Short mmCIF file of C-alpha atoms in Angstrom, two decimals:
data_model
loop_
_atom_site.label_atom_id
_atom_site.label_comp_id
_atom_site.label_asym_id
_atom_site.label_seq_id
_atom_site.Cartn_x
_atom_site.Cartn_y
_atom_site.Cartn_z
CA MET A 1 -19.03 22.03 7.54
CA GLU A 2 -16.24 22.73 10.03
CA ALA A 3 -18.21 21.01 12.80
CA ILE A 4 -18.73 17.93 10.59
CA ASN A 5 -15.04 17.87 9.73
CA ASN A 6 -14.07 18.08 13.41
CA PHE A 7 -16.49 15.24 14.25
CA VAL A 8 -15.08 13.02 11.51
CA SER A 9 -11.54 13.91 12.63
CA THR A 10 -12.41 12.71 16.13
CA ILE A 11 -13.69 9.39 14.78
CA ASN A 12 -10.64 9.12 12.57
CA GLY A 13 -8.36 9.64 15.56
CA PHE A 14 -10.12 6.77 17.34
CA VAL A 15 -10.13 4.20 14.50
CA TRP A 16 -6.46 4.92 13.78
CA GLY A 17 -5.67 5.04 17.50
CA PRO A 18 -3.98 2.56 19.84
CA VAL A 19 -6.64 -0.17 19.39
CA MET A 20 -6.09 -0.32 15.62
CA LEU A 21 -2.31 -0.17 15.97
CA VAL A 22 -2.32 -3.02 18.50
CA LEU A 23 -4.70 -5.13 16.37
CA LEU A 24 -2.69 -4.69 13.20
CA PHE A 25 0.78 -5.03 14.70
CA GLY A 26 -0.44 -7.91 16.86
CA THR A 27 -1.73 -9.70 13.76
CA HIS A 28 1.63 -9.12 12.07
CA VAL A 29 3.45 -10.78 14.97
CA PHE A 30 0.91 -13.60 15.32
CA LEU A 31 1.11 -14.55 11.64
CA THR A 32 4.90 -14.24 11.69
CA ILE A 33 4.97 -16.88 14.44
CA ARG A 34 2.34 -19.11 12.80
CA THR A 35 4.15 -19.07 9.44
CA ARG A 36 7.49 -19.79 11.13
CA PHE A 37 8.88 -16.42 10.08
CA VAL A 38 7.91 -16.60 6.41
CA GLN A 39 10.03 -13.47 5.94
CA ARG A 40 13.08 -15.72 5.60
CA TYR A 41 11.83 -16.71 2.15
CA ILE A 42 12.04 -13.14 0.79
CA GLY A 43 14.79 -14.15 -1.66
CA LYS A 44 12.58 -16.90 -3.09
CA ALA A 45 9.69 -14.43 -3.21
CA ILE A 46 11.64 -11.89 -5.27
CA LYS A 47 12.80 -14.63 -7.65
CA LEU A 48 9.23 -15.88 -8.11
CA SER A 49 8.01 -12.34 -8.83
CA ILE A 50 10.02 -12.30 -12.07
CA THR A 51 9.26 -15.94 -12.96
CA PRO A 52 6.02 -16.14 -15.01
CA ASP A 53 3.59 -18.97 -14.33
CA ASN A 54 1.92 -18.68 -17.73
CA GLU A 55 0.32 -22.13 -17.69
CA ALA A 56 -1.79 -21.30 -14.64
CA GLU A 57 -5.28 -19.79 -14.58
CA GLY A 58 -5.59 -16.07 -14.05
CA ASP A 59 -5.97 -12.73 -15.80
CA VAL A 60 -2.55 -11.13 -15.22
CA SER A 61 0.96 -12.34 -14.45
CA GLY A 62 2.13 -12.66 -10.87
CA PHE A 63 4.38 -9.65 -11.40
CA GLY A 64 1.49 -7.74 -12.97
CA ALA A 65 -0.62 -8.32 -9.85
CA LEU A 66 2.34 -7.28 -7.67
CA ALA A 67 2.90 -4.14 -9.77
CA THR A 68 -0.79 -3.22 -9.52
CA ALA A 69 -0.70 -3.65 -5.74
CA LEU A 70 2.55 -1.68 -5.47
CA ALA A 71 1.09 1.05 -7.66
CA ALA A 72 -1.69 1.49 -5.12
CA THR A 73 0.58 1.07 -2.09
CA ILE A 74 3.62 3.18 -2.96
CA GLY A 75 2.24 6.67 -2.64
CA THR A 76 2.92 10.07 -1.17
CA GLY A 77 2.90 8.44 2.29
CA ASN A 78 6.26 6.86 1.48
CA ILE A 79 7.76 10.32 1.03
CA VAL A 80 5.76 12.92 2.95
CA GLY A 81 4.36 10.41 5.47
CA VAL A 82 7.80 9.25 6.59
CA ALA A 83 8.86 12.88 7.00
CA THR A 84 5.81 13.48 9.20
CA ALA A 85 6.75 10.47 11.35
CA VAL A 86 10.30 11.81 11.79
CA ALA A 87 9.05 15.31 12.59
CA LEU A 88 6.58 14.10 15.24
CA GLY A 89 8.21 10.93 16.57
CA GLY A 90 11.88 11.72 16.10
CA PRO A 91 14.43 9.64 14.17
CA GLY A 92 13.54 6.54 16.21
CA ALA A 93 10.19 6.40 14.38
CA ILE A 94 12.05 5.15 11.31
CA LEU A 95 13.15 1.95 13.07
CA TRP A 96 9.60 1.25 14.24
CA CYS A 97 8.30 1.92 10.73
CA TRP A 98 10.87 -0.53 9.38
CA LEU A 99 10.03 -3.19 11.99
CA THR A 100 6.33 -2.81 11.18
CA GLY A 101 7.13 -3.51 7.55
CA LEU A 102 9.29 -6.51 8.50
CA PHE A 103 6.50 -8.17 10.52
CA GLY A 104 3.84 -6.95 8.07
CA ILE A 105 5.36 -9.18 5.40
CA ALA A 106 3.69 -12.18 7.09
CA THR A 107 0.28 -10.49 7.07
CA LYS A 108 0.58 -9.56 3.40
CA TYR A 109 1.53 -13.18 2.70
CA GLY A 110 -1.57 -14.45 4.52
CA GLU A 111 -3.90 -12.00 2.76
CA ALA A 112 -2.72 -13.00 -0.70
CA LEU A 113 -2.88 -16.70 0.11
CA LEU A 114 -6.51 -16.42 1.19
CA ALA A 115 -7.33 -14.30 -1.88
CA ILE A 116 -6.13 -17.07 -4.21
CA LYS A 117 -7.58 -19.88 -2.08
CA TYR A 118 -11.11 -18.45 -2.13
CA ARG A 119 -11.20 -16.59 -5.45
CA VAL A 120 -14.02 -17.12 -7.93
CA LYS A 121 -14.85 -16.27 -11.53
CA ASP A 122 -17.48 -13.68 -12.31
CA LYS A 123 -19.94 -14.30 -15.13
CA THR A 124 -17.54 -12.67 -17.63
CA GLY A 125 -14.88 -15.23 -16.74
CA ALA A 126 -12.65 -12.78 -14.86
CA MET A 127 -10.89 -13.93 -11.69
CA VAL A 128 -12.03 -12.02 -8.61
CA GLY A 129 -11.20 -12.33 -4.95
CA GLY A 130 -10.14 -10.56 -1.79
CA PRO A 131 -11.23 -10.39 1.85
CA MET A 132 -14.92 -10.33 0.96
CA TYR A 133 -14.69 -13.75 -0.72
CA ALA A 134 -12.48 -15.18 2.05
CA LEU A 135 -15.05 -14.04 4.62
CA GLU A 136 -17.97 -15.45 2.62
CA ARG A 137 -16.49 -18.72 1.35
CA GLY A 138 -13.91 -19.40 4.06
CA LEU A 139 -15.64 -18.28 7.25
CA GLY A 140 -19.24 -18.30 6.06
CA GLN A 141 -19.65 -14.67 7.17
CA LYS A 142 -21.00 -12.96 4.07
CA TRP A 143 -22.23 -9.98 6.07
CA LEU A 144 -18.63 -9.15 6.99
CA GLY A 145 -17.68 -9.47 3.33
CA ILE A 146 -20.40 -6.97 2.47
CA LEU A 147 -19.13 -4.61 5.18
CA PHE A 148 -15.60 -4.76 3.79
CA ALA A 149 -16.81 -4.13 0.23
CA VAL A 150 -18.92 -1.14 1.35
CA PHE A 151 -16.00 0.42 3.24
CA ALA A 152 -13.57 -0.18 0.36
CA GLY A 153 -16.09 0.87 -2.30
CA ILE A 154 -16.58 4.27 -0.68
CA ALA A 155 -13.06 4.84 0.70
CA CYS A 156 -11.48 4.29 -2.73
CA PHE A 157 -12.92 7.56 -4.06
CA GLY A 158 -11.20 9.53 -1.33
CA ILE A 159 -7.99 7.82 -0.28
CA GLY A 160 -7.27 6.38 -3.73
CA ASN A 161 -8.63 9.09 -6.01
CA MET A 162 -9.59 12.62 -4.97
CA THR A 163 -6.83 13.19 -2.43
CA GLN A 164 -4.18 11.81 -4.80
CA ALA A 165 -5.46 13.89 -7.72
CA ASN A 166 -5.50 16.98 -5.53
CA SER A 167 -1.89 16.34 -4.46
CA ILE A 168 -0.82 16.13 -8.12
CA ALA A 169 -2.66 19.31 -9.11
CA THR A 170 -1.24 21.21 -6.12
CA MET A 171 2.33 20.09 -6.86
CA VAL A 172 2.12 20.89 -10.58
CA ASP A 173 0.68 24.34 -9.81
CA ALA A 174 3.33 25.09 -7.17
CA ASN A 175 6.30 23.89 -9.21
CA PHE A 176 5.30 24.65 -12.80
CA GLY A 177 2.51 27.22 -12.51
CA VAL A 178 -0.04 25.05 -14.36
CA PRO A 179 -3.66 25.77 -13.31
CA SER A 180 -5.42 22.92 -11.51
CA TRP A 181 -8.17 22.61 -14.13
CA ILE A 182 -5.63 21.95 -16.87
CA THR A 183 -3.91 19.30 -14.76
CA GLY A 184 -7.35 17.86 -14.07
CA ILE A 185 -8.18 17.46 -17.77
CA VAL A 186 -4.83 15.86 -18.60
CA LEU A 187 -4.93 13.53 -15.58
CA THR A 188 -8.53 12.52 -16.25
CA ILE A 189 -7.79 11.58 -19.87
CA ALA A 190 -4.60 9.71 -18.94
CA THR A 191 -6.40 7.77 -16.20
CA ALA A 192 -9.29 6.89 -18.50
CA LEU A 193 -6.94 5.52 -21.16
CA VAL A 194 -5.45 3.12 -18.63
CA ILE A 195 -8.40 1.93 -16.51
CA LEU A 196 -11.05 1.53 -19.21
CA GLY A 197 -9.25 -1.62 -20.33
CA GLY A 198 -9.72 -3.26 -16.94
CA VAL A 199 -7.20 -5.11 -14.79
CA LYS A 200 -5.17 -6.39 -17.75
CA SER A 201 -4.61 -2.84 -18.99
CA ILE A 202 -3.87 -1.54 -15.49
CA ALA A 203 -1.43 -4.35 -14.72
CA LYS A 204 0.34 -4.00 -18.07
CA PHE A 205 0.82 -0.28 -17.54
CA CYS A 206 1.86 -0.67 -13.90
CA GLU A 207 4.47 -3.26 -14.86
CA LYS A 208 6.26 -0.41 -16.66
CA LEU A 209 5.37 2.51 -14.39
CA VAL A 210 6.21 1.00 -10.99
CA PRO A 211 9.83 -0.03 -11.73
CA PHE A 212 10.44 3.38 -13.34
CA MET A 213 8.96 5.49 -10.57
CA ALA A 214 10.50 3.46 -7.75
CA GLY A 215 13.89 3.25 -9.47
CA PHE A 216 13.87 6.98 -10.24
CA TYR A 217 13.09 7.88 -6.64
CA ILE A 218 15.54 5.35 -5.17
CA LEU A 219 18.31 6.73 -7.42
CA GLY A 220 17.61 10.21 -6.09
CA CYS A 221 17.83 8.92 -2.50
CA ILE A 222 21.12 7.15 -3.21
CA ILE A 223 22.64 10.32 -4.70
CA ILE A 224 21.67 12.27 -1.58
CA LEU A 225 23.14 9.57 0.68
CA VAL A 226 26.41 9.68 -1.31
CA ILE A 227 26.53 13.44 -0.76
CA ASN A 228 25.66 12.95 2.94
CA ALA A 229 27.96 9.90 3.33
CA PRO A 230 29.88 11.25 6.36
CA PHE A 231 26.62 11.37 8.34
CA ILE A 232 25.24 7.88 7.51
CA GLY A 233 26.92 6.13 10.45
CA SER A 234 25.70 8.75 12.91
CA ALA A 235 22.21 8.57 11.39
CA PHE A 236 22.02 4.79 11.94
CA LYS A 237 23.12 5.14 15.56
CA LEU A 238 20.63 7.95 16.19
CA ILE A 239 17.75 6.02 14.59
CA VAL A 240 18.41 2.93 16.72
CA SER A 241 19.07 4.76 19.99
CA SER A 242 16.08 7.09 19.56
CA ALA A 243 13.76 4.12 19.06
CA PHE A 244 14.36 3.04 22.68
CA THR A 245 15.31 6.25 24.50
CA SER A 246 13.73 9.69 24.57
CA THR A 247 15.43 12.37 22.51
CA ALA A 248 15.85 15.97 23.55
CA ALA A 249 15.13 18.85 21.19
CA GLY A 250 18.16 20.16 19.37
CA GLY A 251 20.32 19.57 16.32
CA GLY A 252 17.35 20.05 14.01
CA PHE A 253 15.17 17.50 15.85
CA VAL A 254 12.18 18.09 18.09
CA GLY A 255 12.04 16.36 21.45
CA ALA A 256 10.31 12.96 21.31
CA THR A 257 9.53 10.22 23.80
CA VAL A 258 9.88 6.51 23.10
CA MET A 259 6.08 6.22 22.95
CA MET A 260 5.94 8.97 20.32
CA ALA A 261 8.56 7.16 18.24
CA ILE A 262 6.63 3.89 18.51
CA ARG A 263 3.26 5.47 17.80
CA PHE A 264 4.22 7.48 14.74
CA GLY A 265 6.62 4.86 13.39
CA ILE A 266 4.14 2.00 13.59
CA ALA A 267 1.25 4.12 12.29
CA ARG A 268 3.27 5.25 9.28
CA GLY A 269 4.54 1.74 8.59
CA LEU A 270 1.01 0.33 8.67
CA PHE A 271 -0.34 3.09 6.47
CA THR A 272 2.37 2.91 3.81
CA ASN A 273 2.43 -0.85 3.17
CA GLU A 274 -1.32 -1.47 3.81
CA SER A 275 -0.62 -4.91 5.31
CA GLY A 276 -3.79 -5.94 7.12
CA LEU A 277 -6.09 -3.45 5.39
CA GLY A 278 -7.17 -6.00 2.77
CA SER A 279 -6.65 -3.93 -0.37
CA ALA A 280 -3.71 -5.64 -2.12
CA PRO A 281 -5.29 -9.15 -2.08
CA ILE A 282 -7.94 -7.88 -4.50
CA ALA A 283 -5.21 -7.50 -7.12
CA ASP A 284 -3.48 -10.75 -6.12
CA ALA A 285 -6.67 -12.70 -6.82
CA ALA A 286 -6.35 -11.96 -10.56
CA ALA A 287 -2.86 -13.48 -10.79
CA MET A 288 -1.87 -16.48 -12.88
CA THR A 289 -0.58 -18.91 -10.26
CA ARG A 290 -0.67 -22.68 -9.88
CA ASN A 291 -1.16 -22.58 -6.11
CA PRO A 292 -1.96 -19.98 -3.44
CA VAL A 293 1.52 -19.95 -1.89
CA ARG A 294 3.36 -18.86 -5.05
CA GLN A 295 1.37 -15.63 -5.35
CA ALA A 296 1.41 -15.12 -1.57
CA LEU A 297 5.22 -15.09 -1.65
CA ILE A 298 5.23 -12.70 -4.62
CA SER A 299 2.77 -10.41 -2.86
CA MET A 300 4.78 -10.26 0.37
CA SER A 301 7.80 -9.02 -1.60
CA GLY A 302 5.81 -5.84 -2.15
CA VAL A 303 6.15 -4.93 1.53
CA PHE A 304 9.90 -5.46 1.24
CA TRP A 305 10.16 -2.91 -1.58
CA ASP A 306 7.60 -0.50 -0.13
CA THR A 307 8.68 -0.28 3.50
CA ILE A 308 11.99 -2.08 3.95
CA VAL A 309 13.55 -0.28 0.95
CA VAL A 310 11.67 2.91 -0.03
CA CYS A 311 10.62 4.07 3.45
CA ALA A 312 14.02 3.18 4.94
CA LEU A 313 15.86 5.14 2.24
CA THR A 314 13.55 8.11 2.75
CA GLY A 315 14.20 7.99 6.50
CA LEU A 316 17.97 7.86 6.04
CA VAL A 317 17.85 10.75 3.59
CA LEU A 318 15.90 12.84 6.09
CA VAL A 319 18.04 12.07 9.15
CA THR A 320 21.39 12.53 7.37
CA SER A 321 20.13 15.81 5.88
CA ILE A 322 19.04 17.05 9.32
CA LEU A 323 22.40 16.10 10.84
CA LYS A 324 24.22 17.85 8.00
CA ASN A 325 22.12 21.03 8.02
CA PRO A 326 20.45 21.30 11.44
CA GLU A 327 19.79 25.03 11.20
CA THR A 328 18.22 24.83 7.73
CA MET A 329 16.07 21.80 8.57
CA SER A 330 15.00 22.90 12.05
CA GLY A 331 11.27 23.47 12.50
CA LEU A 332 10.28 21.89 9.19
CA ASN A 333 7.81 19.03 8.90
CA GLY A 334 6.08 16.85 6.33
CA GLY A 335 6.53 17.94 2.74
CA MET A 336 8.77 20.89 3.61
CA LEU A 337 11.22 18.58 5.38
CA THR A 338 11.42 16.24 2.38
CA THR A 339 11.76 19.17 -0.04
CA ALA A 340 14.65 20.61 1.98
CA ALA A 341 16.38 17.21 1.98
CA PHE A 342 16.11 16.86 -1.81
CA ASN A 343 17.51 20.34 -2.28
CA THR A 344 20.81 18.62 -1.42
CA ILE A 345 20.96 17.62 -5.11
CA PRO A 346 21.82 20.84 -6.97
CA VAL A 347 19.21 22.06 -9.48
CA VAL A 348 17.55 18.69 -10.23
CA GLY A 349 16.74 17.66 -6.63
CA PRO A 350 13.32 19.37 -6.48
CA ILE A 351 12.52 17.99 -9.95
CA VAL A 352 13.32 14.43 -8.84
CA LEU A 353 11.07 14.85 -5.80
CA THR A 354 8.23 16.39 -7.80
CA ILE A 355 8.29 13.66 -10.45
CA GLY A 356 8.45 11.05 -7.69
CA LEU A 357 5.45 12.50 -5.88
CA ILE A 358 3.40 12.87 -9.08
CA THR A 359 4.05 9.32 -10.31
CA PHE A 360 3.50 7.85 -6.84
CA ALA A 361 0.16 9.64 -6.52
CA TRP A 362 -1.02 8.74 -10.04
CA SER A 363 -0.09 5.09 -9.59
CA THR A 364 -2.24 5.06 -6.45
CA ILE A 365 -5.20 6.31 -8.52
CA LEU A 366 -4.70 3.47 -11.00
CA GLY A 367 -4.31 0.70 -8.43
CA TRP A 368 -7.19 1.81 -6.24
CA SER A 369 -9.51 2.05 -9.24
CA TYR A 370 -9.35 -1.74 -9.49
CA TYR A 371 -9.89 -2.21 -5.75
CA GLY A 372 -12.98 -0.03 -5.85
CA GLU A 373 -14.33 -1.67 -8.99
CA ARG A 374 -14.04 -5.17 -7.56
CA SER A 375 -15.72 -4.06 -4.33
CA TRP A 376 -18.73 -2.75 -6.23
CA VAL A 377 -18.85 -5.87 -8.42
CA TYR A 378 -19.06 -7.93 -5.22
CA LEU A 379 -21.96 -5.81 -4.02
CA VAL A 380 -24.07 -5.42 -7.19
CA GLY A 381 -22.46 -7.53 -9.93
CA THR A 382 -20.59 -6.89 -13.19
CA LYS A 383 -23.19 -4.32 -14.24
CA ALA A 384 -21.32 -1.91 -11.94
CA ILE A 385 -18.11 -1.97 -13.99
CA LYS A 386 -18.82 0.61 -16.70
CA PRO A 387 -20.63 3.10 -14.44
CA PHE A 388 -17.85 2.80 -11.85
CA ARG A 389 -15.10 3.50 -14.36
CA PHE A 390 -16.97 6.51 -15.73
CA VAL A 391 -17.55 7.95 -12.25
CA TRP A 392 -13.93 7.24 -11.31
CA VAL A 393 -12.44 9.35 -14.10
CA VAL A 394 -14.91 12.18 -13.40
CA VAL A 395 -13.94 12.17 -9.72
CA VAL A 396 -10.28 12.48 -10.74
CA PHE A 397 -11.07 15.88 -12.26
CA ILE A 398 -13.17 16.93 -9.27
CA GLY A 399 -10.30 16.02 -6.95
CA CYS A 400 -7.92 18.27 -8.88
CA VAL A 401 -10.06 21.38 -8.43
CA THR A 402 -11.69 20.86 -4.99
CA ALA A 403 -10.57 21.41 -1.38
CA LEU A 404 -10.56 18.03 0.34
CA ASP A 405 -10.10 18.21 4.12
CA LEU A 406 -13.46 16.55 4.87
CA VAL A 407 -13.13 14.01 2.04
CA TRP A 408 -9.67 13.01 3.28
CA ASN A 409 -10.87 12.47 6.84
CA ILE A 410 -13.92 10.41 5.79
CA ALA A 411 -11.88 8.26 3.41
CA ASP A 412 -9.11 7.78 5.95
CA THR A 413 -11.67 6.61 8.52
CA LEU A 414 -13.29 4.13 6.11
CA ASN A 415 -9.84 2.94 5.06
CA ALA A 416 -9.12 1.97 8.65
CA MET A 417 -12.53 0.33 9.04
CA MET A 418 -11.69 -1.97 6.11
CA ALA A 419 -9.10 -3.57 8.36
CA PHE A 420 -11.54 -4.93 10.96
CA PRO A 421 -13.36 -7.53 8.78
CA ASN A 422 -10.08 -8.32 7.02
CA LEU A 423 -8.38 -9.10 10.33
CA VAL A 424 -11.30 -11.38 11.23
CA ALA A 425 -10.60 -13.32 8.03
CA LEU A 426 -6.85 -13.49 8.69
CA LEU A 427 -7.18 -14.64 12.29
CA GLY A 428 -10.16 -16.93 11.70
CA LEU A 429 -8.50 -18.61 8.72
CA SER A 430 -4.94 -18.67 10.06
CA GLY A 431 -5.17 -22.46 10.20
CA VAL A 432 -5.83 -22.52 6.45
CA ILE A 433 -2.80 -20.28 5.91
CA VAL A 434 -0.63 -22.72 7.86
CA THR A 435 -2.04 -25.79 6.06
CA GLU A 436 -1.43 -24.32 2.59
CA THR A 437 2.03 -23.12 3.59
CA LYS A 438 2.99 -26.59 4.79
CA LYS A 439 1.57 -28.23 1.65
CA TYR A 440 3.54 -26.13 -0.82
CA LEU A 441 6.35 -24.26 0.95
CA TRP A 442 7.50 -26.32 3.92
CA ASP A 443 7.09 -29.61 2.03
CA ASP A 444 9.08 -28.14 -0.90
CA ASN A 445 6.22 -28.49 -3.41
CA MET A 446 6.20 -25.01 -4.97
CA GLU A 447 5.60 -26.46 -8.44
CA GLY A 448 2.54 -28.36 -7.23
CA TRP A 449 -0.89 -27.55 -8.65
CA SER A 450 -3.86 -26.64 -6.50
CA THR A 451 -6.79 -29.01 -6.84
CA ASP A 452 -9.33 -26.48 -5.54
CA ALA A 453 -12.19 -25.89 -7.96
CA ILE A 454 -12.75 -22.24 -8.87
CA PRO A 455 -16.52 -21.64 -8.87
CA THR A 456 -18.29 -19.15 -11.12
CA VAL A 457 -20.68 -16.65 -9.52
CA ASN A 458 -23.68 -15.49 -11.50
CA LYS A 459 -23.25 -11.76 -11.16
#
């Protein structure tokens, strides 16, 4: 088993290595240029996200689709992952993480646009879409769509289920002394109650959960930054300078080169917002929207909240805490570093962090359940829905009570492999992205209705 795990770890290191980072970040920059820096419309995007388009076809509101995508995207990586980037890449990694999110907004926009443009109805009348349909209907490359669905359909059980459930069980046991099997039963029942109702139930629940969990965590970060206020200016300077110059060990920080800052910052940014991986567009495809650009703008606002806001706040909390207490924070990494930072808030700090981590992880389970379900529906039809949901809730319990090193590595590898066919769709259909953007956004026709027929597939 150890040999298998080491082999998978080697593959994982390759697929998440420099080639993947260059492909993803390169796509971010390419689409930013092609869309004439669509990021400048972020204000319009946020406004649209809270403006229902109830007359349009779709299964959930635009905000419901965004909340579902954010539920899957905002996870433990936003907290522990950023701490890992700081520990390994130095404070400069935060700037590179932030820049990755900034450019990734364009990629998220393109993914959502294609998801709406090429979505279909299944035989139950539900709206479905995502990279697999863009590859099949847009590029005529169904085999790549099948590849994406296979990768996503398997990866979801690891990256979006077992590992998240295990994180929750471990945290509850460590902080409250509750046995993992009890957490497993409660979490399994709670998950079943939400996902058995399908995307409408998931979106409705996420519309309430996501603002609460994000707001709760952001409030905790703001309180820490108020306490650490004298160090905020120094933290900003250190983050910017360390992104472009090597930092020596000392003052609570390990030594880090510029390449280390770039590598860990970009990798964490890509992993946390999932721009380019092709997962979020599956939720976007179910949205009620009159044209592809409206939902694409709403979807790209998710990267703003996920990376530009949550990850940036986490990074500032960590760096100011290290500057304030270099001896206490020295030598810590990952979860321990974040825990030490939240101890800045007397008594309730660890509680805020624990609740944040639990809700972030559970929301990922809910969001990824829909991604996995739609992937299997693409492969074998709607007959997969009930069996998938049953297996999903069972796997939640298994994840709570099982060691997961091998599962994590396999799922992480497949998660990266999802990106390859998705990037083919984004690059191959970039002309379509530009055409639709011009038609509705640049020509100031956001209220215009798409005339594309939405076909029904017989499966």
